[in-house]
């Protein structure tokens, strides 16, 4: 299969992480719900750790979360999406929640918030 230069450029310029619905009225509440979920091995919530890549909220208040883990072999890999789903489903106004796991791009310490870096002694 051949691709044109224009196709390659578009693909190369595409962001690896889809943008979040930061302007949606429920965004802050959903982000706060994600902050109630902690990685059991690190004393920081998953949102500030940078494990939540995308919070997409549609016009009918259905939430799609794309997240990762600090490592693919994380012992709670099978449980973490359910914890996030339960936390976000409890948010008033949320109609439904879908949590997707990805490892592309892989998580890195540069994805942590300043609060997480401070908590872990990196600042």
Short mmCIF file of N, CA and C in Angstrom, two decimals:
data_model
loop_
_atom_site.label_atom_id
_atom_site.label_comp_id
_atom_site.label_asym_id
_atom_site.label_seq_id
_atom_site.Cartn_x
_atom_site.Cartn_y
_atom_site.Cartn_z
N UNK A 1 0.85 -1.18 0.00
CA UNK A 1 0.00 0.00 0.00
C UNK A 1 0.88 1.23 0.00
N UNK A 2 0.54 2.19 -0.81
CA UNK A 2 1.30 3.43 -0.84
C UNK A 2 0.48 4.55 -0.23
N UNK A 3 1.17 5.46 0.42
CA UNK A 3 0.50 6.62 0.99
C UNK A 3 1.15 7.87 0.43
N UNK A 4 0.36 8.85 0.23
CA UNK A 4 0.91 10.09 -0.30
C UNK A 4 1.63 10.84 0.81
N UNK A 5 2.43 11.81 0.40
CA UNK A 5 3.14 12.64 1.37
C UNK A 5 2.16 13.37 2.28
N UNK A 6 1.04 13.82 1.71
CA UNK A 6 0.04 14.53 2.51
C UNK A 6 -0.54 13.62 3.59
N UNK A 7 -0.80 12.34 3.23
CA UNK A 7 -1.32 11.40 4.23
C UNK A 7 -0.32 11.16 5.34
N UNK A 8 0.95 11.03 5.00
CA UNK A 8 1.98 10.80 6.01
C UNK A 8 2.11 11.99 6.93
N UNK A 9 2.04 13.18 6.38
CA UNK A 9 2.16 14.39 7.19
C UNK A 9 1.01 14.49 8.18
N UNK A 10 -0.20 14.22 7.70
CA UNK A 10 -1.36 14.30 8.59
C UNK A 10 -1.23 13.29 9.73
N UNK A 11 -0.80 12.07 9.39
CA UNK A 11 -0.66 11.05 10.42
C UNK A 11 0.46 11.42 11.40
N UNK A 12 1.55 11.94 10.89
CA UNK A 12 2.66 12.30 11.76
C UNK A 12 2.32 13.48 12.66
N UNK A 13 1.42 14.34 12.22
CA UNK A 13 1.07 15.51 13.01
C UNK A 13 -0.07 15.27 13.98
N UNK A 14 -0.68 14.09 13.92
CA UNK A 14 -1.81 13.79 14.80
C UNK A 14 -1.33 13.59 16.23
N UNK A 15 -2.04 14.17 17.20
CA UNK A 15 -1.63 13.99 18.59
C UNK A 15 -1.85 12.55 19.04
N UNK A 16 -0.98 12.07 19.91
CA UNK A 16 -1.13 10.72 20.44
C UNK A 16 -2.25 10.65 21.48
N UNK A 17 -2.48 11.76 22.17
CA UNK A 17 -3.52 11.81 23.20
C UNK A 17 -4.62 12.74 22.72
N UNK A 18 -5.85 12.22 22.64
CA UNK A 18 -6.98 13.03 22.19
C UNK A 18 -7.29 14.10 23.23
N UNK A 19 -7.75 15.26 22.79
CA UNK A 19 -8.07 16.33 23.75
C UNK A 19 -9.27 15.98 24.62
N UNK A 20 -9.30 16.56 25.81
CA UNK A 20 -10.42 16.37 26.73
C UNK A 20 -11.47 17.44 26.51
N UNK A 21 -12.67 17.18 27.03
CA UNK A 21 -13.79 18.12 26.92
C UNK A 21 -13.74 19.12 28.07
N UNK A 22 -12.66 19.90 28.14
CA UNK A 22 -12.44 20.79 29.29
C UNK A 22 -13.49 21.88 29.41
N UNK A 23 -14.19 22.20 28.33
CA UNK A 23 -15.22 23.25 28.37
C UNK A 23 -16.59 22.71 28.78
N UNK A 24 -16.73 21.40 28.90
CA UNK A 24 -18.02 20.81 29.28
C UNK A 24 -18.28 21.10 30.75
N UNK A 25 -19.52 21.43 31.11
CA UNK A 25 -19.83 21.74 32.52
C UNK A 25 -19.52 20.62 33.51
N UNK A 26 -19.49 19.37 33.06
CA UNK A 26 -19.21 18.25 33.96
C UNK A 26 -17.71 17.92 34.07
N UNK A 27 -16.87 18.55 33.26
CA UNK A 27 -15.46 18.17 33.22
C UNK A 27 -14.80 18.22 34.59
N UNK A 28 -14.93 19.31 35.31
CA UNK A 28 -14.26 19.44 36.61
C UNK A 28 -14.74 18.38 37.60
N UNK A 29 -16.03 18.10 37.60
CA UNK A 29 -16.57 17.08 38.51
C UNK A 29 -16.05 15.69 38.15
N UNK A 30 -15.94 15.40 36.86
CA UNK A 30 -15.41 14.11 36.43
C UNK A 30 -13.93 14.00 36.78
N UNK A 31 -13.18 15.08 36.57
CA UNK A 31 -11.76 15.08 36.94
C UNK A 31 -11.61 14.88 38.45
N UNK A 32 -12.47 15.54 39.24
CA UNK A 32 -12.43 15.36 40.69
C UNK A 32 -12.74 13.93 41.09
N UNK A 33 -13.68 13.29 40.38
CA UNK A 33 -13.99 11.88 40.65
C UNK A 33 -12.77 11.01 40.36
N UNK A 34 -12.06 11.32 39.29
CA UNK A 34 -10.83 10.57 38.97
C UNK A 34 -9.79 10.76 40.06
N UNK A 35 -9.79 11.93 40.69
CA UNK A 35 -8.82 12.21 41.77
C UNK A 35 -9.10 11.39 43.04
N UNK A 36 -10.24 10.71 43.10
CA UNK A 36 -10.54 9.87 44.27
C UNK A 36 -9.97 8.47 44.11
N UNK A 37 -9.43 8.16 42.93
CA UNK A 37 -8.86 6.84 42.65
C UNK A 37 -7.34 6.94 42.74
N UNK A 38 -6.76 6.05 43.53
CA UNK A 38 -5.31 6.07 43.75
C UNK A 38 -4.66 4.81 43.22
N UNK A 39 -3.45 4.98 42.72
CA UNK A 39 -2.61 3.84 42.38
C UNK A 39 -2.16 3.27 43.72
N UNK A 40 -2.43 2.00 44.01
CA UNK A 40 -2.10 1.46 45.32
C UNK A 40 -0.61 1.45 45.65
N UNK A 41 0.24 1.53 44.64
CA UNK A 41 1.68 1.50 44.87
C UNK A 41 2.28 2.89 45.02
N UNK A 42 1.53 3.92 44.66
CA UNK A 42 2.03 5.30 44.71
C UNK A 42 0.97 6.14 45.43
N UNK A 43 1.34 6.90 46.45
CA UNK A 43 0.34 7.64 47.24
C UNK A 43 -0.16 8.92 46.57
N UNK A 44 -0.47 8.85 45.28
CA UNK A 44 -0.98 9.99 44.53
C UNK A 44 -2.13 9.50 43.66
N UNK A 45 -3.14 10.36 43.49
CA UNK A 45 -4.30 9.96 42.68
C UNK A 45 -3.93 9.84 41.20
N UNK A 46 -4.72 9.07 40.48
CA UNK A 46 -4.41 8.76 39.08
C UNK A 46 -4.46 9.98 38.18
N UNK A 47 -5.30 10.97 38.51
CA UNK A 47 -5.39 12.16 37.67
C UNK A 47 -4.11 12.97 37.75
N UNK A 48 -3.65 13.23 38.97
CA UNK A 48 -2.42 14.01 39.14
C UNK A 48 -1.18 13.24 38.72
N UNK A 49 -1.25 11.91 38.75
CA UNK A 49 -0.14 11.10 38.24
C UNK A 49 -0.02 11.21 36.72
N UNK A 50 -1.09 11.67 36.06
CA UNK A 50 -1.07 11.77 34.61
C UNK A 50 -1.52 10.49 33.92
N UNK A 51 -2.20 9.62 34.67
CA UNK A 51 -2.66 8.36 34.08
C UNK A 51 -3.94 8.52 33.27
N UNK A 52 -4.67 9.63 33.49
CA UNK A 52 -5.87 9.90 32.72
C UNK A 52 -5.47 10.75 31.52
N UNK A 53 -5.53 10.16 30.34
CA UNK A 53 -5.13 10.86 29.13
C UNK A 53 -6.24 11.74 28.58
N UNK A 54 -7.46 11.21 28.52
CA UNK A 54 -8.58 11.93 27.91
C UNK A 54 -9.85 11.74 28.72
N UNK A 55 -10.57 12.83 28.93
CA UNK A 55 -11.93 12.79 29.47
C UNK A 55 -12.79 13.45 28.40
N UNK A 56 -13.52 12.63 27.65
CA UNK A 56 -14.40 13.14 26.59
C UNK A 56 -15.84 13.00 27.06
N UNK A 57 -16.58 14.10 27.01
CA UNK A 57 -17.97 14.10 27.46
C UNK A 57 -18.83 14.61 26.31
N UNK A 58 -19.82 13.81 25.92
CA UNK A 58 -20.66 14.23 24.80
C UNK A 58 -21.84 15.08 25.28
N UNK A 59 -22.69 15.50 24.33
CA UNK A 59 -23.82 16.38 24.65
C UNK A 59 -24.87 15.72 25.52
N UNK A 60 -24.83 14.39 25.61
CA UNK A 60 -25.80 13.67 26.44
C UNK A 60 -25.18 13.21 27.76
N UNK A 61 -24.02 13.78 28.10
CA UNK A 61 -23.31 13.50 29.35
C UNK A 61 -22.79 12.08 29.49
N UNK A 62 -22.52 11.45 28.34
CA UNK A 62 -21.83 10.15 28.36
C UNK A 62 -20.34 10.47 28.40
N UNK A 63 -19.62 9.79 29.29
CA UNK A 63 -18.20 10.07 29.51
C UNK A 63 -17.37 8.92 28.98
N UNK A 64 -16.33 9.26 28.23
CA UNK A 64 -15.35 8.29 27.75
C UNK A 64 -13.99 8.70 28.29
N UNK A 65 -13.39 7.80 29.06
CA UNK A 65 -12.09 8.08 29.66
C UNK A 65 -11.07 7.14 29.03
N UNK A 66 -9.96 7.73 28.57
CA UNK A 66 -8.84 6.95 28.07
C UNK A 66 -7.72 7.13 29.08
N UNK A 67 -7.24 6.03 29.61
CA UNK A 67 -6.22 6.11 30.65
C UNK A 67 -5.15 5.06 30.43
N UNK A 68 -4.11 5.15 31.23
CA UNK A 68 -3.01 4.20 31.17
C UNK A 68 -2.63 3.81 32.59
N UNK A 69 -1.58 3.06 32.71
CA UNK A 69 -1.02 2.69 34.01
C UNK A 69 0.45 3.05 34.00
N UNK A 70 1.07 3.08 35.16
CA UNK A 70 2.49 3.41 35.22
C UNK A 70 3.33 2.37 34.50
N UNK A 71 2.84 1.13 34.43
CA UNK A 71 3.53 0.05 33.71
C UNK A 71 2.49 -0.98 33.26
N UNK A 72 2.68 -1.57 32.08
CA UNK A 72 1.71 -2.56 31.60
C UNK A 72 1.51 -3.73 32.56
N UNK A 73 2.52 -4.09 33.33
CA UNK A 73 2.41 -5.22 34.25
C UNK A 73 1.89 -4.84 35.62
N UNK A 74 1.29 -3.66 35.75
CA UNK A 74 0.75 -3.19 37.03
C UNK A 74 -0.20 -4.24 37.61
N UNK A 75 -0.05 -4.58 38.89
CA UNK A 75 -0.88 -5.64 39.48
C UNK A 75 -2.39 -5.33 39.50
N UNK A 76 -2.77 -4.06 39.40
CA UNK A 76 -4.20 -3.72 39.43
C UNK A 76 -4.74 -3.38 38.04
N UNK A 77 -4.03 -3.79 36.99
CA UNK A 77 -4.44 -3.48 35.61
C UNK A 77 -5.87 -3.91 35.32
N UNK A 78 -6.28 -5.04 35.84
CA UNK A 78 -7.63 -5.52 35.60
C UNK A 78 -8.69 -4.83 36.43
N UNK A 79 -8.28 -4.24 37.55
CA UNK A 79 -9.24 -3.61 38.46
C UNK A 79 -9.38 -2.10 38.30
N UNK A 80 -8.29 -1.44 37.92
CA UNK A 80 -8.28 0.02 37.87
C UNK A 80 -9.39 0.62 37.00
N UNK A 81 -9.64 0.12 35.78
CA UNK A 81 -10.72 0.71 35.00
C UNK A 81 -12.07 0.65 35.71
N UNK A 82 -12.34 -0.41 36.42
CA UNK A 82 -13.59 -0.52 37.18
C UNK A 82 -13.67 0.48 38.30
N UNK A 83 -12.54 0.72 38.98
CA UNK A 83 -12.52 1.73 40.05
C UNK A 83 -12.83 3.10 39.48
N UNK A 84 -12.25 3.40 38.33
CA UNK A 84 -12.49 4.71 37.70
C UNK A 84 -13.94 4.81 37.26
N UNK A 85 -14.46 3.77 36.64
CA UNK A 85 -15.84 3.78 36.19
C UNK A 85 -16.79 4.01 37.36
N UNK A 86 -16.60 3.30 38.46
CA UNK A 86 -17.46 3.47 39.64
C UNK A 86 -17.38 4.89 40.19
N UNK A 87 -16.19 5.44 40.27
CA UNK A 87 -16.02 6.79 40.81
C UNK A 87 -16.72 7.82 39.93
N UNK A 88 -16.59 7.70 38.63
CA UNK A 88 -17.17 8.69 37.71
C UNK A 88 -18.68 8.50 37.59
N UNK A 89 -19.17 7.26 37.62
CA UNK A 89 -20.61 7.01 37.56
C UNK A 89 -21.35 7.67 38.72
N UNK A 90 -20.69 7.84 39.84
CA UNK A 90 -21.31 8.46 41.02
C UNK A 90 -21.41 9.98 40.89
N UNK A 91 -20.85 10.54 39.84
CA UNK A 91 -20.88 11.99 39.64
C UNK A 91 -22.26 12.41 39.15
N UNK A 92 -22.92 13.33 39.87
CA UNK A 92 -24.25 13.79 39.44
C UNK A 92 -24.21 14.35 38.02
N UNK A 93 -25.17 13.91 37.21
CA UNK A 93 -25.28 14.39 35.84
C UNK A 93 -24.66 13.47 34.81
N UNK A 94 -23.78 12.57 35.23
CA UNK A 94 -23.14 11.65 34.29
C UNK A 94 -24.13 10.56 33.92
N UNK A 95 -24.33 10.36 32.61
CA UNK A 95 -25.29 9.37 32.14
C UNK A 95 -24.68 7.98 32.06
N UNK A 96 -23.50 7.87 31.50
CA UNK A 96 -22.82 6.57 31.41
C UNK A 96 -21.32 6.83 31.32
N UNK A 97 -20.54 5.77 31.61
CA UNK A 97 -19.08 5.90 31.63
C UNK A 97 -18.46 4.71 30.91
N UNK A 98 -17.53 5.01 30.04
CA UNK A 98 -16.74 3.99 29.35
C UNK A 98 -15.28 4.30 29.64
N UNK A 99 -14.55 3.32 30.15
CA UNK A 99 -13.12 3.50 30.45
C UNK A 99 -12.32 2.60 29.52
N UNK A 100 -11.37 3.21 28.81
CA UNK A 100 -10.50 2.46 27.90
C UNK A 100 -9.08 2.54 28.40
N UNK A 101 -8.36 1.44 28.29
CA UNK A 101 -6.96 1.39 28.70
C UNK A 101 -6.09 1.44 27.46
N UNK A 102 -5.01 2.21 27.53
CA UNK A 102 -4.05 2.28 26.44
C UNK A 102 -2.64 2.35 27.01
N UNK A 103 -1.69 1.95 26.21
CA UNK A 103 -0.28 2.09 26.61
C UNK A 103 0.48 2.85 25.52
N UNK A 104 -0.26 3.59 24.70
CA UNK A 104 0.33 4.38 23.62
C UNK A 104 -0.24 5.79 23.68
N UNK A 105 0.51 6.75 24.11
CA UNK A 105 1.92 6.66 24.46
C UNK A 105 2.10 6.08 25.86
N UNK A 106 3.27 5.51 26.12
CA UNK A 106 3.52 4.99 27.46
C UNK A 106 3.61 6.13 28.47
N UNK A 107 3.20 5.85 29.70
CA UNK A 107 3.26 6.84 30.77
C UNK A 107 4.71 7.16 31.10
N UNK A 108 4.94 8.41 31.44
CA UNK A 108 6.26 8.83 31.88
C UNK A 108 6.12 9.84 33.01
N UNK A 109 7.14 9.98 33.82
CA UNK A 109 7.07 10.87 34.99
C UNK A 109 6.79 12.32 34.61
N UNK A 110 7.10 12.71 33.38
CA UNK A 110 6.84 14.08 32.94
C UNK A 110 5.34 14.37 32.83
N UNK A 111 4.50 13.34 32.89
CA UNK A 111 3.05 13.50 32.79
C UNK A 111 2.41 13.87 34.13
N UNK A 112 3.18 13.80 35.20
CA UNK A 112 2.64 14.12 36.52
C UNK A 112 2.41 15.62 36.68
N UNK A 113 1.40 15.96 37.47
CA UNK A 113 1.16 17.37 37.81
C UNK A 113 2.22 17.83 38.80
N UNK A 114 2.34 19.14 38.95
CA UNK A 114 3.27 19.68 39.94
C UNK A 114 2.93 19.19 41.34
N UNK A 115 1.62 19.05 41.63
CA UNK A 115 1.19 18.57 42.94
C UNK A 115 1.71 17.16 43.19
N UNK A 116 1.64 16.30 42.16
CA UNK A 116 2.12 14.93 42.30
C UNK A 116 3.63 14.91 42.49
N UNK A 117 4.33 15.73 41.73
CA UNK A 117 5.79 15.79 41.85
C UNK A 117 6.20 16.23 43.25
N UNK A 118 5.48 17.21 43.79
CA UNK A 118 5.76 17.70 45.13
C UNK A 118 5.50 16.62 46.17
N UNK A 119 4.36 15.94 46.04
CA UNK A 119 3.97 14.87 46.97
C UNK A 119 5.00 13.74 46.99
N UNK A 120 5.58 13.45 45.83
CA UNK A 120 6.53 12.36 45.73
C UNK A 120 7.98 12.80 45.93
N UNK A 121 8.18 14.10 46.21
CA UNK A 121 9.51 14.61 46.50
C UNK A 121 10.38 14.87 45.29
N UNK A 122 9.75 15.07 44.13
CA UNK A 122 10.50 15.36 42.91
C UNK A 122 10.66 16.86 42.66
N UNK A 123 10.16 17.68 43.55
CA UNK A 123 10.28 19.14 43.40
C UNK A 123 10.80 19.74 44.68
#
